[in-house]
């Protein structure tokens, strides 16, 4: 198996054959023929060294760009900065993002434009925290705008290019500005996203380091076409046209060797055999040294600069080789650090790099001859394991070993950090899946573990595969439905006064979908797909449109409308909501906005800002499913809720003692003390209704009081409550 995983096959120089030919020529030919052959060999070696230096320089430049891209991937996938940009909080961006450029220790240039930015903002090293005029030309920004939409957001890809700024050449990476949370990323509308770019100067010190690594000389940056006789590499700008060239003098092993053996060659004319033997020995030594240099440069291009582990390129090369050549079982284990953002917040990005290095050492401890570890970028690591049989047991043992290694906190810059890791596993056998598919499956399993907040690994299984297929079909049908806008309908369920069952407070609007492609789809199925595939905002506006039409045609009716936290986090959602309702001539007092408790996991500042705008506009706001999620009493006090809805799970009187019902009594008392009314949903038994009345519950909802149905079917026995 050692020939499957390792560096890629190197192009081999045919020095042995040439040495034999040279020795044979020396032995059988006259002196003139020998000299012609040696000169030919000198030219050949110099030409190949020239070609090799081009290839190695290209790989070294790509490796350097990848280092900048990794930094950009971390900075451009940062929830705090994303939220600040969406709010237009330039001061916050300056102290959390621009300060890095101002200091110049990680990168020297940073810029943001489009999305919420009417005017581009930028920070430049040494210019302080005040935003500077953007250093990007309009042509460059247009090229970036054209390239960024094609990036794979889930893999945090970046668009890498070079930029000329005066006499400096800047390595730049651009992408959408996104939160690091994959759920928030998938919900982001590209049309509203800012584009962020960072730049790091390709300075003389780095050029000197590359000179030493690749054994070249006179390495410089030129902004004109280099003269003939020197090797050069074009450096492409955002529009994929050269903006500069790297120019250097490549090694000349043939000439050097010829100079070294010149005296010997003179002697060879006298002592033919001895001189030819010596020349062959020197040629062989030079060939070996060149091959070693090439191997070292190839390793450097496939090594993560921070951790020393194989990088993304090496991971994909080796995994592709294993999946195509190995006839046994293969497993991919993806590890993703949880709460790594907190580490960076506490000890900074330099400290975060040290944390990653220590973490990488622990992960590397499980590698062996049938297992290798790689860094896939950011805080994600991949372990590839292979065996002829019983692979699951081997994987379990390695996971157990990892858990043991992760059980000890990491000490870094004077702080102790507990190690929490989400893990996903995917299996394949005998080329059953490609490398990309195997990585996708393991990544999918890892995100499942992260979403469920599991520390044990999640395995990609048949259930996930079927769910993926089903969600893909729902997504396809949902996209089609949102274009046609004739497949959704609204049903309504009554919410009544707890003391007068025939006195209607309002109706809750519930979406229904009948797809001609896949049939009737439950909201429990299509709402999560809409939220994770970036369709929730469009779906929410369509549902609001249907509800507003019914309200316009039914004066006096009050309706509760469910709003997803995904919608609430969209830029200017509250203002857009008010504008759309107003466009139908519907009074805001007739609409109650219902939010689930998962809203408590979102950016509290942004959520509070949006809810206060809605409340000031006259909408009432309810917290749905209270008691089942994440809401604290402090959170309730800070948010402008008018009412809470108690979840059905707290009812079921026939299975509880009076003492157990005290939870509901406490919820009602707490809500009333905070000036909020209480709605109990899911009321299905008469005993539940009586007990809720006795507890002081204000309003009731459930099958006992009315099932969801079309607006026309709501009973005329109800009389609308006063606003």
PDB file of C-alpha atoms in Angstrom, residues 67 276 398-399 471 699 723:
ATOM      1  CA  UNK A  67      -1.875  30.307   2.342  1.00  0.00           C
ATOM      2  CA  UNK A 276      34.958   9.132 -19.063  1.00  0.00           C
ATOM      3  CA  UNK A 398      -9.329   5.178  16.012  1.00  0.00           C
ATOM      4  CA  UNK A 399     -12.389   7.206  17.017  1.00  0.00           C
ATOM      5  CA  UNK A 471     -34.704  16.604  -0.135  1.00  0.00           C
ATOM      6  CA  UNK A 699     -56.511  31.785  24.663  1.00  0.00           C
ATOM      7  CA  UNK A 723     -58.705  44.330  18.741  1.00  0.00           C
TER       8      UNK A 723
END
